Amino acid sequence: DGGITQSPKYLFRKEGQNVTLSCEQNLNHDAMYWYRQDPGQGLRLIYYSQIVNDFQKGDIAEGYSVSREKKESFPLTVTSAQKNPTAFYLCASSGGQGGGQPQHFGDGTRLSIL
Amino acid sequence: GENVEQHPSTLSVQEGDSAVIKCTYSDSASNYFPWYKQELGKRPQLIIDIRSNVGEKKDQRIAVTLNKTAKHFSLHITETQPEDSAVYFCAATPGDYKLSFGAGTTVTVRA
């Protein structure tokens, strides 16, 4: 979906380093999400934000942090506390009222350990 | 929270045959059930969704059925084509912002 841009496409992290993944959307969606995808597994929710300046933990939030200072942007920081960060990270957004709305995904960022 | 199980994990079909993927969910309050298709290294793309007030929905060769009593829903792909080869994910939510995904089904369409 051209309306959600994730960068970079590939990212390498050194041990003990924090890295930040970018997610920008121009769909005017209120809600944004971060998912982690491991090989052969489904998507697991890390954090989500229903509105600017508000966000909630998902199922696997430990070792990650987010901010939502602007409607268009929802960056994800993978901290050094996340001991197994190698995965495919997907950002999504949804519009409409409340939950239960179609989520549209970006192209993802593949994070690896150096 | 919601728990979604998806079967089978892999599915191989002859081109032109039908493919069926089944999912069960645990939370009886779930009311929105999307299906996503993900090609290798690409983003998941929404292909069809259904809400709990509808029992069946069809879009060309793709259909989804929902059985609220049994808490299961299925994706049906008819007249499969090579471009249908991908990983398919089901998901469910009770209407909050947390979407729970199944583990995925890898569909291979043999020419």
PDB file of C-alpha atoms in Angstrom:
ATOM      1  CA  ASP A   1       0.000   0.000   0.000  1.00  0.00           C
ATOM      2  CA  GLY A   2       1.679   3.178  -1.194  1.00  0.00           C
ATOM      3  CA  GLY A   3       0.200   5.103   1.729  1.00  0.00           C
ATOM      4  CA  ILE A   4       2.446   3.492   4.356  1.00  0.00           C
ATOM      5  CA  THR A   5       6.198   3.927   4.095  1.00  0.00           C
ATOM      6  CA  GLN A   6       8.659   1.988   6.222  1.00  0.00           C
ATOM      7  CA  SER A   7      12.363   2.662   6.300  1.00  0.00           C
ATOM      8  CA  PRO A   8      14.946   1.381   6.078  1.00  0.00           C
ATOM      9  CA  LYS A   9      14.189  -1.812   4.182  1.00  0.00           C
ATOM     10  CA  TYR A  10      17.153  -3.591   5.787  1.00  0.00           C
ATOM     11  CA  LEU A  11      18.776  -2.749   9.122  1.00  0.00           C
ATOM     12  CA  PHE A  12      21.666  -4.241  11.020  1.00  0.00           C
ATOM     13  CA  ARG A  13      22.118  -3.886  14.749  1.00  0.00           C
ATOM     14  CA  LYS A  14      25.272  -4.272  16.776  1.00  0.00           C
ATOM     15  CA  GLU A  15      25.074  -5.812  20.213  1.00  0.00           C
ATOM     16  CA  GLY A  16      24.087  -3.273  22.865  1.00  0.00           C
ATOM     17  CA  GLN A  17      22.779  -0.819  20.288  1.00  0.00           C
ATOM     18  CA  ASN A  18      19.316   0.724  20.045  1.00  0.00           C
ATOM     19  CA  VAL A  19      17.883   1.093  16.555  1.00  0.00           C
ATOM     20  CA  THR A  20      14.796   2.939  15.347  1.00  0.00           C
ATOM     21  CA  LEU A  21      12.487   1.820  12.557  1.00  0.00           C
ATOM     22  CA  SER A  22      10.489   4.473  10.779  1.00  0.00           C
ATOM     23  CA  CYS A  23       6.815   4.258   9.776  1.00  0.00           C
ATOM     24  CA  GLU A  24       4.974   7.093   8.032  1.00  0.00           C
ATOM     25  CA  GLN A  25       1.433   7.058   6.622  1.00  0.00           C
ATOM     26  CA  ASN A  26      -0.476   9.562   4.505  1.00  0.00           C
ATOM     27  CA  LEU A  27      -3.842   7.800   4.730  1.00  0.00           C
ATOM     28  CA  ASN A  28      -5.115  10.075   7.506  1.00  0.00           C
ATOM     29  CA  HIS A  29      -5.603   6.988   9.675  1.00  0.00           C
ATOM     30  CA  ASP A  30      -5.944   7.421  13.426  1.00  0.00           C
ATOM     31  CA  ALA A  31      -4.682   3.973  14.429  1.00  0.00           C
ATOM     32  CA  MET A  32      -1.210   2.568  13.813  1.00  0.00           C
ATOM     33  CA  TYR A  33       0.401  -0.738  14.723  1.00  0.00           C
ATOM     34  CA  TRP A  34       3.736  -2.539  14.875  1.00  0.00           C
ATOM     35  CA  TYR A  35       4.013  -6.273  14.293  1.00  0.00           C
ATOM     36  CA  ARG A  36       6.886  -8.706  14.408  1.00  0.00           C
ATOM     37  CA  GLN A  37       7.003 -11.650  11.992  1.00  0.00           C
ATOM     38  CA  ASP A  38       9.355 -14.598  12.484  1.00  0.00           C
ATOM     39  CA  PRO A  39       9.892 -17.289   9.818  1.00  0.00           C
ATOM     40  CA  GLY A  40       6.985 -19.697   9.612  1.00  0.00           C
ATOM     41  CA  GLN A  41       4.935 -17.766  12.130  1.00  0.00           C
ATOM     42  CA  GLY A  42       2.059 -15.365  12.107  1.00  0.00           C
ATOM     43  CA  LEU A  43       2.218 -11.699  12.997  1.00  0.00           C
ATOM     44  CA  ARG A  44       2.575 -10.762  16.650  1.00  0.00           C
ATOM     45  CA  LEU A  45       1.520  -7.342  17.916  1.00  0.00           C
ATOM     46  CA  ILE A  46       4.238  -5.269  19.579  1.00  0.00           C
ATOM     47  CA  TYR A  47       2.529  -1.897  20.171  1.00  0.00           C
ATOM     48  CA  TYR A  48      -0.462  -0.043  18.852  1.00  0.00           C
ATOM     49  CA  SER A  49      -1.713   3.514  18.966  1.00  0.00           C
ATOM     50  CA  GLN A  50      -5.334   4.557  18.631  1.00  0.00           C
ATOM     51  CA  ILE A  51      -4.624   8.267  18.574  1.00  0.00           C
ATOM     52  CA  VAL A  52      -1.808  10.801  18.756  1.00  0.00           C
ATOM     53  CA  ASN A  53       0.066  10.913  22.083  1.00  0.00           C
ATOM     54  CA  ASP A  54      -1.404   7.576  23.168  1.00  0.00           C
ATOM     55  CA  PHE A  55      -0.200   3.994  22.696  1.00  0.00           C
ATOM     56  CA  GLN A  56      -0.654   0.579  24.306  1.00  0.00           C
ATOM     57  CA  LYS A  57       1.449  -2.523  24.647  1.00  0.00           C
ATOM     58  CA  GLY A  58       0.645  -5.490  22.486  1.00  0.00           C
ATOM     59  CA  ASP A  59       1.516  -9.110  23.178  1.00  0.00           C
ATOM     60  CA  ILE A  60       5.334  -8.838  22.905  1.00  0.00           C
ATOM     61  CA  ALA A  61       6.239  -5.268  23.958  1.00  0.00           C
ATOM     62  CA  GLU A  62       9.271  -6.139  26.109  1.00  0.00           C
ATOM     63  CA  GLY A  63      12.481  -4.724  24.649  1.00  0.00           C
ATOM     64  CA  TYR A  64      10.643  -2.270  22.373  1.00  0.00           C
ATOM     65  CA  SER A  65       9.477   1.326  22.699  1.00  0.00           C
ATOM     66  CA  VAL A  66       7.341   3.647  20.541  1.00  0.00           C
ATOM     67  CA  SER A  67       6.180   7.232  20.325  1.00  0.00           C
ATOM     68  CA  ARG A  68       3.219   8.881  18.574  1.00  0.00           C
ATOM     69  CA  GLU A  69       3.871  12.604  18.442  1.00  0.00           C
ATOM     70  CA  LYS A  70       2.263  13.051  15.031  1.00  0.00           C
ATOM     71  CA  LYS A  71      -0.699  11.362  13.396  1.00  0.00           C
ATOM     72  CA  GLU A  72       1.413  10.397  10.402  1.00  0.00           C
ATOM     73  CA  SER A  73       4.343   8.857  12.256  1.00  0.00           C
ATOM     74  CA  PHE A  74       4.788   5.889  14.600  1.00  0.00           C
ATOM     75  CA  PRO A  75       8.494   5.007  15.029  1.00  0.00           C
ATOM     76  CA  LEU A  76       9.568   1.804  16.757  1.00  0.00           C
ATOM     77  CA  THR A  77      12.788   1.562  18.757  1.00  0.00           C
ATOM     78  CA  VAL A  78      14.320  -1.860  19.264  1.00  0.00           C
ATOM     79  CA  THR A  79      16.338  -1.524  22.440  1.00  0.00           C
ATOM     80  CA  SER A  80      19.359  -3.478  23.617  1.00  0.00           C
ATOM     81  CA  ALA A  81      17.023  -5.220  26.061  1.00  0.00           C
ATOM     82  CA  GLN A  82      15.511  -7.144  23.127  1.00  0.00           C
ATOM     83  CA  LYS A  83      17.863 -10.102  23.024  1.00  0.00           C
ATOM     84  CA  ASN A  84      16.487 -11.712  19.891  1.00  0.00           C
ATOM     85  CA  PRO A  85      15.604  -8.835  17.562  1.00  0.00           C
ATOM     86  CA  THR A  86      16.219 -10.599  14.248  1.00  0.00           C
ATOM     87  CA  ALA A  87      12.850 -10.553  12.474  1.00  0.00           C
ATOM     88  CA  PHE A  88      10.704  -8.884   9.827  1.00  0.00           C
ATOM     89  CA  TYR A  89       8.942  -5.824  11.273  1.00  0.00           C
ATOM     90  CA  LEU A  90       5.676  -4.630   9.786  1.00  0.00           C
ATOM     91  CA  CYS A  91       3.865  -1.368  10.421  1.00  0.00           C
ATOM     92  CA  ALA A  92       0.152  -1.020   9.713  1.00  0.00           C
ATOM     93  CA  SER A  93      -2.584   1.564   9.999  1.00  0.00           C
ATOM     94  CA  SER A  94      -6.365   1.577  10.054  1.00  0.00           C
ATOM     95  CA  GLY A  95      -9.068   4.211   9.742  1.00  0.00           C
ATOM     96  CA  GLY A  96     -12.727   4.346  10.632  1.00  0.00           C
ATOM     97  CA  GLN A  97     -14.341   4.343  14.025  1.00  0.00           C
ATOM     98  CA  GLY A  98     -13.068   2.015  16.709  1.00  0.00           C
ATOM     99  CA  GLY A  99     -11.278  -1.281  16.313  1.00  0.00           C
ATOM    100  CA  GLY A 100     -12.243  -4.035  13.908  1.00  0.00           C
ATOM    101  CA  GLN A 101     -11.196  -2.058  10.837  1.00  0.00           C
ATOM    102  CA  PRO A 102      -9.091  -3.249   7.868  1.00  0.00           C
ATOM    103  CA  GLN A 103      -5.407  -2.827   8.540  1.00  0.00           C
ATOM    104  CA  HIS A 104      -3.086  -1.807   5.709  1.00  0.00           C
ATOM    105  CA  PHE A 105       0.571  -2.728   5.875  1.00  0.00           C
ATOM    106  CA  GLY A 106       3.862  -1.177   4.846  1.00  0.00           C
ATOM    107  CA  ASP A 107       6.604  -3.089   3.012  1.00  0.00           C
ATOM    108  CA  GLY A 108       8.415  -3.975   6.231  1.00  0.00           C
ATOM    109  CA  THR A 109      11.910  -3.653   7.673  1.00  0.00           C
ATOM    110  CA  ARG A 110      14.146  -6.690   7.978  1.00  0.00           C
ATOM    111  CA  LEU A 111      16.345  -6.389  11.070  1.00  0.00           C
ATOM    112  CA  SER A 112      19.426  -8.539  11.572  1.00  0.00           C
ATOM    113  CA  ILE A 113      22.169  -8.776  14.167  1.00  0.00           C
ATOM    114  CA  LEU A 114      25.773  -8.038  13.138  1.00  0.00           C
TER     115      LEU A 114
ATOM    116  CA  GLY B   1      -7.054 -12.664  24.841  1.00  0.00           C
ATOM    117  CA  GLU B   2      -8.089 -14.029  21.473  1.00  0.00           C
ATOM    118  CA  ASN B   3      -6.383 -17.194  20.197  1.00  0.00           C
ATOM    119  CA  VAL B   4      -6.613 -18.111  16.517  1.00  0.00           C
ATOM    120  CA  GLU B   5      -5.642 -21.517  15.161  1.00  0.00           C
ATOM    121  CA  GLN B   6      -5.194 -22.100  11.444  1.00  0.00           C
ATOM    122  CA  HIS B   7      -5.089 -25.339   9.437  1.00  0.00           C
ATOM    123  CA  PRO B   8      -3.470 -26.714   7.416  1.00  0.00           C
ATOM    124  CA  SER B   9      -0.002 -25.210   7.684  1.00  0.00           C
ATOM    125  CA  THR B  10       0.778 -26.204   4.082  1.00  0.00           C
ATOM    126  CA  LEU B  11      -1.526 -26.919   1.167  1.00  0.00           C
ATOM    127  CA  SER B  12      -0.621 -28.104  -2.310  1.00  0.00           C
ATOM    128  CA  VAL B  13      -3.297 -28.088  -5.015  1.00  0.00           C
ATOM    129  CA  GLN B  14      -3.442 -28.714  -8.730  1.00  0.00           C
ATOM    130  CA  GLU B  15      -4.106 -25.663 -10.847  1.00  0.00           C
ATOM    131  CA  GLY B  16      -7.840 -25.312 -11.366  1.00  0.00           C
ATOM    132  CA  ASP B  17      -8.755 -27.144  -8.143  1.00  0.00           C
ATOM    133  CA  SER B  18     -10.155 -25.508  -5.009  1.00  0.00           C
ATOM    134  CA  ALA B  19      -8.268 -24.656  -1.826  1.00  0.00           C
ATOM    135  CA  VAL B  20      -9.822 -24.405   1.634  1.00  0.00           C
ATOM    136  CA  ILE B  21      -8.175 -22.985   4.752  1.00  0.00           C
ATOM    137  CA  LYS B  22      -9.858 -23.214   8.146  1.00  0.00           C
ATOM    138  CA  CYS B  23      -9.465 -21.120  11.282  1.00  0.00           C
ATOM    139  CA  THR B  24     -10.930 -21.359  14.760  1.00  0.00           C
ATOM    140  CA  TYR B  25     -11.079 -18.599  17.354  1.00  0.00           C
ATOM    141  CA  SER B  26     -11.559 -18.617  21.098  1.00  0.00           C
ATOM    142  CA  ASP B  27     -13.222 -15.307  21.996  1.00  0.00           C
ATOM    143  CA  SER B  28     -16.969 -15.420  21.370  1.00  0.00           C
ATOM    144  CA  ALA B  29     -16.959 -11.597  21.326  1.00  0.00           C
ATOM    145  CA  SER B  30     -14.859 -11.531  18.136  1.00  0.00           C
ATOM    146  CA  ASN B  31     -16.753  -9.789  15.369  1.00  0.00           C
ATOM    147  CA  TYR B  32     -14.279  -9.007  12.582  1.00  0.00           C
ATOM    148  CA  PHE B  33     -12.387 -11.636  10.577  1.00  0.00           C
ATOM    149  CA  PRO B  34      -9.955 -10.538   7.833  1.00  0.00           C
ATOM    150  CA  TRP B  35      -7.833 -12.709   5.553  1.00  0.00           C
ATOM    151  CA  TYR B  36      -4.429 -11.628   4.289  1.00  0.00           C
ATOM    152  CA  LYS B  37      -2.238 -12.918   1.461  1.00  0.00           C
ATOM    153  CA  GLN B  38       1.515 -12.522   1.745  1.00  0.00           C
ATOM    154  CA  GLU B  39       3.925 -13.263  -1.068  1.00  0.00           C
ATOM    155  CA  LEU B  40       7.542 -14.021  -0.218  1.00  0.00           C
ATOM    156  CA  GLY B  41       9.287 -10.971   1.252  1.00  0.00           C
ATOM    157  CA  LYS B  42       6.278  -8.746   0.659  1.00  0.00           C
ATOM    158  CA  ARG B  43       3.681  -7.035   2.809  1.00  0.00           C
ATOM    159  CA  PRO B  44       0.470  -8.848   3.829  1.00  0.00           C
ATOM    160  CA  GLN B  45      -2.428  -7.685   1.679  1.00  0.00           C
ATOM    161  CA  LEU B  46      -6.057  -7.821   2.718  1.00  0.00           C
ATOM    162  CA  ILE B  47      -7.958 -10.046   0.282  1.00  0.00           C
ATOM    163  CA  ILE B  48     -11.340 -10.388   1.970  1.00  0.00           C
ATOM    164  CA  ASP B  49     -12.949  -9.816   5.359  1.00  0.00           C
ATOM    165  CA  ILE B  50     -16.209 -10.680   7.069  1.00  0.00           C
ATOM    166  CA  ARG B  51     -18.100  -9.338  10.063  1.00  0.00           C
ATOM    167  CA  SER B  52     -20.084 -11.383  12.537  1.00  0.00           C
ATOM    168  CA  ASN B  53     -23.465 -10.263  11.217  1.00  0.00           C
ATOM    169  CA  VAL B  54     -22.766 -12.011   7.905  1.00  0.00           C
ATOM    170  CA  GLY B  55     -22.434 -15.747   7.307  1.00  0.00           C
ATOM    171  CA  GLU B  56     -20.753 -15.697   3.924  1.00  0.00           C
ATOM    172  CA  LYS B  57     -19.032 -13.237   1.615  1.00  0.00           C
ATOM    173  CA  LYS B  58     -17.752 -13.740  -1.911  1.00  0.00           C
ATOM    174  CA  ASP B  59     -15.417 -11.790  -4.166  1.00  0.00           C
ATOM    175  CA  GLN B  60     -14.819 -13.401  -7.553  1.00  0.00           C
ATOM    176  CA  ARG B  61     -12.869 -16.646  -6.895  1.00  0.00           C
ATOM    177  CA  ILE B  62     -12.535 -16.028  -3.152  1.00  0.00           C
ATOM    178  CA  ALA B  63     -15.176 -16.649  -0.507  1.00  0.00           C
ATOM    179  CA  VAL B  64     -15.211 -16.656   3.280  1.00  0.00           C
ATOM    180  CA  THR B  65     -17.721 -18.424   5.518  1.00  0.00           C
ATOM    181  CA  LEU B  66     -18.297 -17.835   9.223  1.00  0.00           C
ATOM    182  CA  ASN B  67     -19.887 -20.152  11.779  1.00  0.00           C
ATOM    183  CA  LYS B  68     -20.294 -18.159  15.000  1.00  0.00           C
ATOM    184  CA  THR B  69     -21.755 -21.064  16.938  1.00  0.00           C
ATOM    185  CA  ALA B  70     -18.750 -23.267  16.257  1.00  0.00           C
ATOM    186  CA  LYS B  71     -16.361 -20.293  16.300  1.00  0.00           C
ATOM    187  CA  HIS B  72     -14.708 -21.086  13.023  1.00  0.00           C
ATOM    188  CA  PHE B  73     -14.307 -19.401   9.659  1.00  0.00           C
ATOM    189  CA  SER B  74     -12.903 -20.585   6.361  1.00  0.00           C
ATOM    190  CA  LEU B  75     -11.355 -19.222   3.185  1.00  0.00           C
ATOM    191  CA  HIS B  76     -12.296 -20.854  -0.113  1.00  0.00           C
ATOM    192  CA  ILE B  77     -10.355 -20.250  -3.312  1.00  0.00           C
ATOM    193  CA  THR B  78     -11.875 -21.730  -6.463  1.00  0.00           C
ATOM    194  CA  GLU B  79     -10.220 -22.354  -9.836  1.00  0.00           C
ATOM    195  CA  THR B  80      -6.773 -21.847  -8.353  1.00  0.00           C
ATOM    196  CA  GLN B  81      -4.072 -20.254 -10.477  1.00  0.00           C
ATOM    197  CA  PRO B  82      -0.263 -20.132 -10.053  1.00  0.00           C
ATOM    198  CA  GLU B  83      -0.497 -16.535  -8.809  1.00  0.00           C
ATOM    199  CA  ASP B  84      -2.552 -17.793  -5.859  1.00  0.00           C
ATOM    200  CA  SER B  85       0.628 -19.375  -4.451  1.00  0.00           C
ATOM    201  CA  ALA B  86       1.439 -17.466  -1.249  1.00  0.00           C
ATOM    202  CA  VAL B  87       1.065 -17.589   2.521  1.00  0.00           C
ATOM    203  CA  TYR B  88      -2.448 -16.875   3.747  1.00  0.00           C
ATOM    204  CA  PHE B  89      -3.229 -15.594   7.250  1.00  0.00           C
ATOM    205  CA  CYS B  90      -6.557 -15.465   9.022  1.00  0.00           C
ATOM    206  CA  ALA B  91      -7.165 -13.071  11.905  1.00  0.00           C
ATOM    207  CA  ALA B  92      -9.840 -12.153  14.416  1.00  0.00           C
ATOM    208  CA  THR B  93     -10.639  -9.320  16.787  1.00  0.00           C
ATOM    209  CA  PRO B  94     -13.412  -8.629  19.306  1.00  0.00           C
ATOM    210  CA  GLY B  95     -13.603  -5.107  17.908  1.00  0.00           C
ATOM    211  CA  ASP B  96     -10.821  -3.567  19.901  1.00  0.00           C
ATOM    212  CA  TYR B  97      -7.578  -2.662  18.202  1.00  0.00           C
ATOM    213  CA  LYS B  98      -5.841  -5.966  18.831  1.00  0.00           C
ATOM    214  CA  LEU B  99      -5.918  -8.245  15.810  1.00  0.00           C
ATOM    215  CA  SER B 100      -4.862 -11.858  16.531  1.00  0.00           C
ATOM    216  CA  PHE B 101      -3.368 -13.759  13.594  1.00  0.00           C
ATOM    217  CA  GLY B 102      -3.217 -17.450  12.786  1.00  0.00           C
ATOM    218  CA  ALA B 103       0.181 -19.001  12.061  1.00  0.00           C
ATOM    219  CA  GLY B 104      -0.383 -19.010   8.307  1.00  0.00           C
ATOM    220  CA  THR B 105      -0.975 -21.510   5.491  1.00  0.00           C
ATOM    221  CA  THR B 106       1.527 -21.865   2.663  1.00  0.00           C
ATOM    222  CA  VAL B 107      -0.441 -22.554  -0.502  1.00  0.00           C
ATOM    223  CA  THR B 108       1.324 -23.972  -3.535  1.00  0.00           C
ATOM    224  CA  VAL B 109      -0.547 -24.248  -6.822  1.00  0.00           C
ATOM    225  CA  ARG B 110       0.985 -26.894  -9.102  1.00  0.00           C
ATOM    226  CA  ALA B 111       0.815 -26.217 -12.834  1.00  0.00           C
TER     227      ALA B 111
END
